[in-house]
Coordinates of C-alpha atoms in Angstrom, one line a residue:
M1 CA 68.2 151.1 112.7
T2 CA 67.1 151.2 108.9
D3 CA 67.2 148.8 105.8
G4 CA 66.6 145.9 107.6
G5 CA 69.7 146.0 110.1
R6 CA 72.1 146.8 107.2
V7 CA 72.6 150.2 108.5
E8 CA 73.0 151.4 112.2
R9 CA 73.7 154.6 113.8
L10 CA 76.3 154.8 116.5
H11 CA 76.4 158.1 118.9
G12 CA 76.7 159.1 122.4
G13 CA 73.2 159.0 123.1
L14 CA 73.4 155.4 123.3
S15 CA 74.0 153.3 126.2
A16 CA 77.3 151.6 126.8
E17 CA 75.4 148.2 126.3
E18 CA 73.9 149.3 122.7
R19 CA 76.8 150.8 121.4
E20 CA 78.7 147.3 122.0
R21 CA 75.8 145.4 120.5
I22 CA 75.8 147.6 117.4
R23 CA 79.9 147.4 117.3
L24 CA 79.7 143.6 117.6
G25 CA 77.1 143.3 114.8
F26 CA 79.7 145.5 112.4
Q27 CA 82.5 143.1 113.2
A28 CA 80.7 140.1 112.5
D29 CA 81.1 138.3 110.0
P30 CA 79.0 139.2 107.1
G31 CA 78.0 135.6 106.0
Q32 CA 76.6 134.9 109.6
P33 CA 73.1 136.2 110.6
E34 CA 74.5 138.3 113.3
G35 CA 76.5 140.0 110.9
K36 CA 74.1 141.8 109.0
V37 CA 75.4 145.5 109.7
R38 CA 77.5 146.9 107.0
I39 CA 76.9 150.7 107.1
L40 CA 77.8 152.3 110.3
L41 CA 76.9 156.2 110.7
A42 CA 78.7 157.7 113.7
T43 CA 79.7 160.6 115.3
D44 CA 82.7 161.2 117.3
A45 CA 81.6 158.3 119.8
A46 CA 83.1 155.9 117.4
G47 CA 86.3 158.1 117.0
E48 CA 88.4 156.5 119.2
G49 CA 88.7 153.5 121.5
I50 CA 86.8 150.8 119.2
D51 CA 87.8 148.0 116.5
L52 CA 86.3 148.3 113.6
Q53 CA 88.5 146.9 111.2
N54 CA 87.5 143.0 111.0
H55 CA 85.3 143.6 107.8
C56 CA 85.6 147.3 107.1
H57 CA 88.4 149.1 105.1
R58 CA 86.2 152.3 103.6
L59 CA 86.1 155.4 105.7
I60 CA 84.2 158.2 104.4
N61 CA 84.5 161.6 106.7
Y62 CA 81.4 163.9 106.4
D63 CA 83.6 166.6 108.1
I64 CA 87.0 166.7 108.8
P65 CA 88.4 167.5 112.0
F66 CA 90.4 170.4 112.5
N67 CA 92.7 168.5 115.1
P68 CA 94.8 166.0 112.8
N69 CA 95.4 163.9 116.2
K70 CA 91.7 163.4 116.3
L71 CA 91.6 162.5 112.5
E72 CA 94.6 160.0 113.1
Q73 CA 92.6 158.5 115.7
R74 CA 89.5 158.2 113.8
I75 CA 91.4 156.5 110.7
G76 CA 92.8 154.2 112.8
R77 CA 89.6 152.4 114.0
I78 CA 90.2 150.6 110.7
D79 CA 93.8 151.0 109.9
R80 CA 94.9 148.9 112.5
W81 CA 96.2 145.5 113.2
G82 CA 93.9 142.8 112.0
Q83 CA 93.0 144.9 109.0
K84 CA 93.4 142.4 105.4
N85 CA 92.7 144.9 103.0
D86 CA 94.1 148.4 102.2
P87 CA 92.0 151.2 103.8
E88 CA 90.2 153.5 101.7
I89 CA 89.7 156.9 103.3
T90 CA 87.3 159.5 101.5
H91 CA 86.8 162.9 102.2
F92 CA 84.0 165.6 100.8
I93 CA 85.5 169.0 99.0
G94 CA 83.4 171.4 97.0
S95 CA 82.8 170.9 93.6
G96 CA 84.5 174.4 92.3
W97 CA 87.6 174.3 94.7
Q98 CA 90.3 174.8 92.1
Q99 CA 88.7 178.2 91.4
A100 CA 87.9 179.0 95.2
Q101 CA 88.9 182.3 96.2
A102 CA 91.2 182.3 99.3
G103 CA 89.2 182.6 102.5
S104 CA 85.9 181.1 101.3
Y105 CA 84.6 177.7 102.4
E106 CA 85.5 176.0 99.4
A107 CA 89.2 176.5 100.0
D108 CA 89.4 176.1 103.5
L109 CA 87.9 172.7 102.8
E110 CA 90.2 172.0 100.1
F111 CA 93.0 173.0 102.6
L112 CA 91.8 170.4 105.3
S113 CA 91.4 167.6 103.0
R114 CA 94.9 167.6 101.8
V115 CA 95.8 167.7 105.6
A116 CA 93.4 164.8 106.1
K117 CA 95.5 163.2 103.2
K118 CA 98.4 163.5 104.6
V119 CA 97.3 162.1 108.0
A120 CA 95.8 159.1 106.1
R121 CA 98.9 158.1 103.9
M122 CA 101.3 157.7 107.1
E123 CA 101.5 154.2 108.2
H124 CA 103.0 155.1 111.6
D125 CA 102.1 157.4 114.6
L126 CA 102.7 160.8 113.1
G127 CA 104.1 161.7 116.4
S128 CA 105.0 165.6 116.4
V129 CA 104.5 166.0 112.4
N130 CA 100.8 166.2 113.8
A131 CA 101.6 169.0 116.1
V132 CA 102.9 171.1 112.8
L133 CA 99.7 170.3 111.0
A134 CA 97.7 171.5 113.9
D135 CA 99.7 174.7 114.0
A136 CA 99.1 175.5 110.2
V137 CA 95.2 174.7 110.5
Q138 CA 94.8 177.0 113.4
R139 CA 96.6 179.8 111.3
R140 CA 94.7 179.0 108.5
M141 CA 91.0 179.0 110.3
T142 CA 92.5 182.4 111.8
G143 CA 92.7 183.6 108.7
D144 CA 96.5 183.5 107.9
T145 CA 96.5 182.4 104.2
A146 CA 100.4 182.2 104.1
P147 CA 101.0 178.8 102.1
V148 CA 101.7 175.8 103.9
D149 CA 103.8 173.0 102.3
I150 CA 101.9 170.1 103.9
E151 CA 103.1 167.5 101.6
N152 CA 107.0 167.9 103.5
A153 CA 105.7 168.6 106.5
R154 CA 108.7 167.4 109.0
P155 CA 108.2 167.1 113.1
K156 CA 109.4 169.8 115.1
P157 CA 113.0 169.5 116.3
I158 CA 112.7 168.3 120.4
K159 CA 115.8 169.3 122.4
G160 CA 117.8 166.3 123.3
R161 CA 116.8 164.2 120.4
R162 CA 118.1 163.6 116.9
T163 CA 115.9 164.6 113.8
G164 CA 116.0 164.8 110.3
G165 CA 117.2 161.8 108.3
E166 CA 117.8 159.7 111.5
V167 CA 115.3 158.7 113.9
A168 CA 116.4 158.5 117.5
P169 CA 115.6 155.1 119.2
E170 CA 113.1 156.1 121.6
Q171 CA 111.0 158.1 118.6
N172 CA 110.8 154.8 116.5
V173 CA 107.6 153.2 117.2
T174 CA 108.5 150.2 114.9
A175 CA 111.7 149.6 116.6
Q176 CA 110.1 149.5 119.8
T177 CA 107.4 147.2 119.2
K178 CA 109.6 144.9 117.4
R179 CA 112.2 144.9 120.4
L180 CA 109.0 144.3 122.7
A181 CA 107.7 141.5 120.5
D182 CA 111.1 140.2 120.7
Q183 CA 111.1 140.3 124.7
Y184 CA 107.8 139.0 124.7
D185 CA 108.8 136.0 122.6
G186 CA 111.8 135.3 124.5
T187 CA 109.9 135.3 127.8
V188 CA 107.2 133.0 126.2
S189 CA 110.2 130.6 125.2
A190 CA 112.1 130.9 128.5
L191 CA 108.7 130.1 130.7
G192 CA 107.4 127.7 128.5
L193 CA 104.5 129.4 128.1
T194 CA 103.0 127.3 124.8
P195 CA 99.5 126.6 124.3
A196 CA 99.7 123.0 125.2
N197 CA 101.5 124.1 128.6
V198 CA 98.9 126.2 129.5
K199 CA 96.0 123.5 128.7
R200 CA 97.7 121.4 131.0
V201 CA 97.7 123.6 133.7
V202 CA 93.8 123.9 133.3
D203 CA 93.3 120.4 132.6
T204 CA 95.3 119.4 135.6
A205 CA 93.4 122.2 137.8
L206 CA 89.9 120.8 136.7
A207 CA 90.9 117.3 137.5
L208 CA 92.4 118.1 140.6
D209 CA 89.2 120.1 142.1
H210 CA 87.0 117.4 140.6
Q211 CA 85.5 119.6 137.8
P212 CA 84.4 118.1 134.2
P213 CA 87.3 118.3 131.8
L214 CA 87.2 120.2 128.6
L215 CA 86.1 118.6 125.3
P216 CA 87.4 118.6 121.9
S217 CA 85.2 121.4 119.7
A218 CA 83.7 121.0 116.4
F219 CA 83.0 124.7 115.8
R220 CA 84.5 125.3 112.2
A221 CA 85.8 121.7 111.7
E222 CA 86.3 122.8 108.3
Q223 CA 88.8 125.5 109.3
F224 CA 90.5 124.2 112.2
E225 CA 92.6 121.5 113.7
P226 CA 91.4 119.1 115.7
G227 CA 93.0 120.1 119.2
D228 CA 92.7 123.9 118.2
L229 CA 89.4 124.5 120.0
F230 CA 87.5 123.3 123.2
E231 CA 84.2 123.0 124.7
V232 CA 83.7 124.1 128.6
Q233 CA 81.4 121.7 130.1
P234 CA 79.1 123.2 133.1
L235 CA 81.6 123.9 136.0
S236 CA 80.5 124.3 139.8
G237 CA 81.7 127.0 142.7
T238 CA 84.2 129.2 142.2
W239 CA 84.6 127.8 138.2
E240 CA 81.4 128.9 137.2
R241 CA 82.4 132.6 137.5
A242 CA 85.5 131.5 135.4
T243 CA 83.2 130.5 132.3
R244 CA 80.5 134.0 132.4
G245 CA 83.0 135.4 129.7
L246 CA 82.2 132.6 127.0
A247 CA 78.5 133.3 126.3
H248 CA 78.5 134.7 122.6
K249 CA 77.3 138.7 122.8
L250 CA 74.9 138.2 119.9
R251 CA 73.7 134.6 119.7
E252 CA 71.7 134.3 122.9
G253 CA 72.1 131.1 124.6
E254 CA 75.4 129.7 123.0
Q255 CA 78.5 129.4 124.2
R256 CA 81.6 130.5 122.5
P257 CA 84.6 127.7 122.3
L258 CA 87.9 128.4 124.1
T259 CA 91.4 128.0 122.5
F260 CA 95.0 128.2 123.9
S261 CA 96.5 129.7 120.8
P262 CA 96.7 133.4 119.8
V263 CA 96.8 132.2 116.2
V264 CA 93.7 130.6 116.2
A265 CA 91.9 133.4 118.2
A266 CA 92.7 136.0 115.6
Q267 CA 91.6 133.7 112.7
A268 CA 88.1 133.1 114.7
R269 CA 88.1 136.8 116.2
D270 CA 84.8 137.6 118.3
D271 CA 83.3 133.7 118.0
V272 CA 86.2 132.3 120.1
V273 CA 87.7 133.0 123.6
L274 CA 91.5 133.0 124.0
A275 CA 92.4 131.2 127.4
H276 CA 95.5 133.9 127.9
L277 CA 97.3 134.1 131.2
K278 CA 95.1 136.3 132.7
H279 CA 91.8 134.8 131.4
P280 CA 89.4 133.9 134.6
L281 CA 90.0 129.8 133.9
V282 CA 93.3 130.3 133.4
A283 CA 94.1 132.8 136.2
L284 CA 92.1 130.2 138.7
S285 CA 93.7 127.1 137.6
T286 CA 97.2 129.0 138.5
R287 CA 96.0 130.0 141.9
L288 CA 94.9 126.5 142.6
L289 CA 97.8 124.6 141.3
T290 CA 100.5 127.3 142.9
A291 CA 98.8 126.4 146.2
A292 CA 98.7 122.6 145.8
V293 CA 102.7 122.5 144.7
W294 CA 103.6 124.7 147.6
N295 CA 101.5 123.0 150.4
A296 CA 103.2 120.0 151.6
D297 CA 99.6 118.3 152.9
S298 CA 97.9 119.0 149.5
V299 CA 96.4 115.9 148.3
G300 CA 95.3 114.5 144.9
L301 CA 98.2 116.1 143.1
S302 CA 100.9 113.9 142.3
R303 CA 104.3 115.1 142.7
V304 CA 106.3 112.0 140.8
T305 CA 105.5 110.8 137.2
A306 CA 107.1 108.6 134.9
V307 CA 106.6 109.1 130.8
V308 CA 107.8 107.0 127.9
T309 CA 109.1 108.9 124.8
D310 CA 110.9 108.0 121.2
D311 CA 112.5 111.3 121.4
P312 CA 116.1 110.6 119.8
A313 CA 117.8 112.8 122.6
V314 CA 116.7 110.2 125.5
T315 CA 118.8 107.3 124.8
T316 CA 118.8 105.6 128.5
T317 CA 116.3 106.6 131.6
L318 CA 116.4 110.2 132.6
V319 CA 115.3 111.4 136.1
S320 CA 115.1 115.1 136.6
A321 CA 113.5 117.2 139.8
Y322 CA 111.5 120.7 139.5
A323 CA 112.5 123.1 142.2
R324 CA 111.4 126.4 143.5
Y325 CA 114.8 128.7 143.9
V326 CA 114.2 131.8 146.0
L327 CA 116.9 134.0 146.3
V328 CA 116.5 136.9 149.8
G329 CA 118.4 139.7 150.5
T330 CA 119.7 140.5 154.2
D331 CA 116.3 142.5 154.8
G332 CA 114.1 140.0 153.7
T333 CA 113.4 141.4 150.1
R334 CA 112.7 138.8 147.9
L335 CA 115.1 139.8 144.9
H336 CA 114.7 136.7 142.6
E337 CA 112.3 133.7 142.3
E338 CA 112.1 131.3 139.7
V339 CA 111.4 127.4 139.0
L340 CA 114.3 125.4 137.9
Y341 CA 114.9 121.8 137.4
A342 CA 117.9 119.7 136.8
G343 CA 118.7 115.9 136.2
G344 CA 120.6 113.0 135.0
W345 CA 121.1 109.7 133.6
F346 CA 121.0 106.0 135.3
G347 CA 119.3 103.6 133.4
D348 CA 122.2 102.4 131.3
T349 CA 124.6 101.9 134.6
G350 CA 122.6 102.3 137.5
R351 CA 124.4 105.1 138.5
F352 CA 123.7 108.9 138.4
R353 CA 125.5 110.8 135.9
R354 CA 124.2 114.6 135.7
W355 CA 123.3 116.0 132.6
E356 CA 124.9 119.2 132.0
S357 CA 122.8 120.8 129.0
V358 CA 120.2 122.7 131.1
N359 CA 118.2 124.0 127.5
E360 CA 118.2 120.5 126.0
Q361 CA 117.0 118.9 129.2
G362 CA 114.4 121.8 129.2
R363 CA 113.2 120.7 125.9
V364 CA 113.3 117.1 126.4
L365 CA 111.2 117.4 129.7
S366 CA 108.5 119.9 128.0
Q367 CA 108.3 117.3 124.9
A368 CA 107.6 114.2 127.2
L369 CA 105.5 115.8 129.6
T370 CA 103.1 117.0 126.8
E371 CA 103.5 114.3 124.4
G372 CA 104.9 111.0 126.2
A373 CA 102.9 108.3 127.3
E374 CA 102.2 107.1 130.8
A375 CA 104.9 104.2 132.2
A376 CA 103.3 100.8 132.7
P377 CA 102.9 99.7 136.0
H378 CA 106.2 97.3 135.8
L379 CA 108.5 100.3 134.9
R380 CA 106.7 102.4 137.6
K381 CA 107.7 99.7 140.2
E382 CA 111.4 99.3 139.1
L383 CA 111.6 103.1 138.9
T384 CA 110.5 103.0 142.7
E385 CA 112.8 100.4 143.4
A386 CA 115.9 102.9 142.0
W387 CA 114.7 106.0 143.9
P388 CA 116.5 105.5 146.9
R389 CA 120.0 105.5 145.4
L390 CA 118.7 108.0 143.1
R391 CA 117.5 110.7 145.8
D392 CA 120.4 112.3 147.0
P393 CA 122.6 112.7 144.0
L394 CA 119.4 114.2 142.3
Y395 CA 119.2 116.6 145.0
R396 CA 123.0 117.6 144.7
S397 CA 122.1 118.0 141.2
L398 CA 119.7 120.6 141.8
E399 CA 122.0 122.6 144.7
A400 CA 124.9 122.5 141.7
R401 CA 121.9 124.0 139.5
A402 CA 120.9 126.7 141.9
G403 CA 124.8 127.6 142.5
E404 CA 125.0 128.1 138.6
L405 CA 122.0 130.3 138.3
G406 CA 123.2 132.5 141.5
R407 CA 126.4 133.1 139.9
Q408 CA 124.6 134.0 136.5
L409 CA 122.3 136.4 138.8
E410 CA 125.5 138.7 140.0
S411 CA 125.7 141.0 137.6
R412 CA 121.8 141.3 137.1
L413 CA 121.6 142.0 141.1
A414 CA 124.4 144.8 140.4
D415 CA 122.2 146.3 137.7
R416 CA 119.4 145.9 139.9
R417 CA 121.2 147.2 142.8
A418 CA 122.8 150.4 140.6
E419 CA 119.4 151.2 139.6
E420 CA 117.7 151.3 142.8
E421 CA 120.6 153.7 144.1
R422 CA 120.5 155.9 141.2
R423 CA 116.5 155.9 141.7
I424 CA 116.7 156.8 145.4
T425 CA 119.2 159.8 144.9
A426 CA 117.6 160.9 142.2
T427 CA 114.2 161.2 144.2
L428 CA 115.9 163.1 146.9
D429 CA 117.7 165.1 144.7
R430 CA 114.4 166.5 143.4
F431 CA 112.8 166.5 146.6
E432 CA 115.9 168.7 148.0
A433 CA 115.2 171.0 145.1
T434 CA 111.7 171.3 145.5
L435 CA 112.3 172.3 149.3
R436 CA 115.0 174.8 148.3
A437 CA 112.9 176.5 145.9
K438 CA 110.0 176.6 148.6
L439 CA 111.8 178.3 151.0
K440 CA 113.3 180.7 148.5
E441 CA 109.8 181.6 147.6
E442 CA 108.7 182.2 150.8
G443 CA 111.8 183.7 152.2
D444 CA 112.8 187.2 152.6
G445 CA 116.6 187.3 153.4
D446 CA 119.0 189.4 151.0
G447 CA 118.5 188.5 147.0
E448 CA 115.7 186.3 148.0
Q449 CA 112.2 187.0 146.1
L450 CA 109.9 188.1 149.0
A451 CA 107.0 186.0 149.9
L452 CA 103.4 187.2 148.5
L453 CA 102.5 188.3 152.2
S454 CA 105.7 188.9 154.1
T455 CA 105.9 188.0 157.8
H456 CA 105.0 191.5 159.2
E457 CA 101.5 191.0 157.3
L458 CA 100.6 187.6 159.1
T459 CA 99.3 187.7 162.3
G460 CA 98.2 185.2 165.0
H461 CA 97.8 181.7 163.8
E462 CA 98.8 182.4 160.4
R463 CA 102.2 183.7 161.3
R464 CA 102.8 180.8 163.5
Q465 CA 101.9 178.3 161.1
F466 CA 104.2 180.1 158.4
E467 CA 106.7 179.9 161.0
D468 CA 106.2 176.1 161.9
D469 CA 106.3 175.4 158.0
R470 CA 109.5 177.1 157.8
R471 CA 110.9 175.4 160.5
R472 CA 109.8 171.9 159.1
W473 CA 110.9 172.7 156.0
D474 CA 114.1 173.5 157.2
D475 CA 114.8 170.7 159.3
R476 CA 113.6 168.2 156.6
L477 CA 116.6 169.8 154.5
K478 CA 118.8 169.5 157.0
D479 CA 117.9 165.7 157.5
L480 CA 118.5 164.9 153.7
P481 CA 122.0 164.0 153.8
A482 CA 121.6 161.7 156.9
E483 CA 118.4 160.0 155.1
R484 CA 120.1 159.7 151.7
E485 CA 123.3 157.6 153.8
R486 CA 120.8 155.4 155.6
E487 CA 118.6 154.5 151.9
L488 CA 122.1 153.8 150.3
A489 CA 123.5 151.9 153.2
A490 CA 120.0 149.9 153.2
I491 CA 120.5 149.1 149.6
A492 CA 124.2 148.3 149.7
A493 CA 123.3 145.8 152.9
R494 CA 120.3 144.1 150.9
Y495 CA 122.5 142.8 148.3
R496 CA 125.6 142.4 150.2
E497 CA 125.1 138.4 151.0
P498 CA 122.1 137.4 149.9
R499 CA 120.5 133.7 150.7
S500 CA 119.4 131.3 148.6
H501 CA 116.8 128.6 149.3
L502 CA 115.5 125.8 147.3
F503 CA 112.2 124.0 147.7
P504 CA 112.2 120.6 145.8
A505 CA 108.4 120.1 144.3
A506 CA 108.3 117.1 141.5
V507 CA 110.2 114.2 140.1
V508 CA 110.0 113.4 136.4
F509 CA 111.3 110.1 134.8
V510 CA 111.7 109.9 131.3
V511 CA 111.9 106.6 129.6
P512 CA 113.2 105.8 126.4
A513 CA 110.8 103.6 123.9
K514 CA 113.3 100.8 123.5
E515 CA 114.0 100.3 127.3
A516 CA 110.2 100.4 128.2
R517 CA 109.4 97.6 125.5
R518 CA 111.6 95.4 127.5

């Protein structure tokens, strides 16, 4: 370390802990005491696998790697998601490169610099373009001075894929990324994995296990809204292990606040911890609640709640139930599982009327459970008295919803069955081809390739082992048709008559504000 810590060196001789300390210091906010590292001198130990883009957009290559993939990886340390500026990539070339003689060091360096510029200008994965460039570099470094059109380098043709002006879908990284992002957003929406819902899971689990609640954090209050960040109080038992990652890695003794919002986490970077689904605190909360919900003997977890809402869609009292829906194949394989809900209106007439709109009902329930106020004692008493006449029609609405879901799953299950049949068929086909190739390789029949060691050269134990192997391969090959038939029959039986099971878990009453004031 030199210059008061503003310059650091990162190389393979450092320990993993020391390299991580340097990386964090370089990534930290320059306005903070721990963010004083502004210049990083690094070997290829920093060439891949680490993020350096938070506050750096300038990269100077002291050397230019012969491998374009390696150069692309190096540039990717700062040219990546989260970079706020246009990356500036600089390379060294000789001062007299214009007049350099072919084969000289200056000419080779200028050639490599043109390769480097081509790589640096690309905003997406170069893919097989790098193979073209790597081949050109190898030929040049071995003395081939034939001209190379680096600027117009194009991917090599790949058998079975379109090239030229049209990019095959499997080669289009941008399209794949967008498709996966859309799938992710759809899953988040369908499962209700919003920051508010994830926080509610943690809040409920902490209260259920008698742990102190999360507290609002004043960290960077000028930058974030109330409710964006939370402080985790000291927890006990198993919960303590779930909070060890909150310690700030550069500020000794300081604990970072928690957020459930990916947007907030991206803004705060390393100073805030994102409580995602795999975070120990969220994972532990999920396991605890899952065990409590499906354990009939669990205590402390209320399975009935009543909330008041001012949602205009709720014109009279709504009662809905949540249930676990499981679809099982005839062989006991779990084919599908999800939590569904169903319910209906009863406040205006006293008679239950099923609400058919599943999506709108889900929105109302989510909003009411997140933003609604707890119903007053007199309302809870009235709802308790109404429950006996609501129980059976509410359960029938759950059964009807389960039946609808089962019909919706028929096409998906048919596709899954076809995929399983295709996969087992392809696996057995490959296995059969391997066996036949091995038998041909080791065989000595007419028209076949003789074994490297023919049977008359083998004696004793080696000969018996060879014959045993051949016999087992022959027997296995003869058994394959029957095995294929058994596997396909088992798959067909699994999907023939799947059975559904319904396990009610909770009931929610949603009362409109106008009725609550009566």
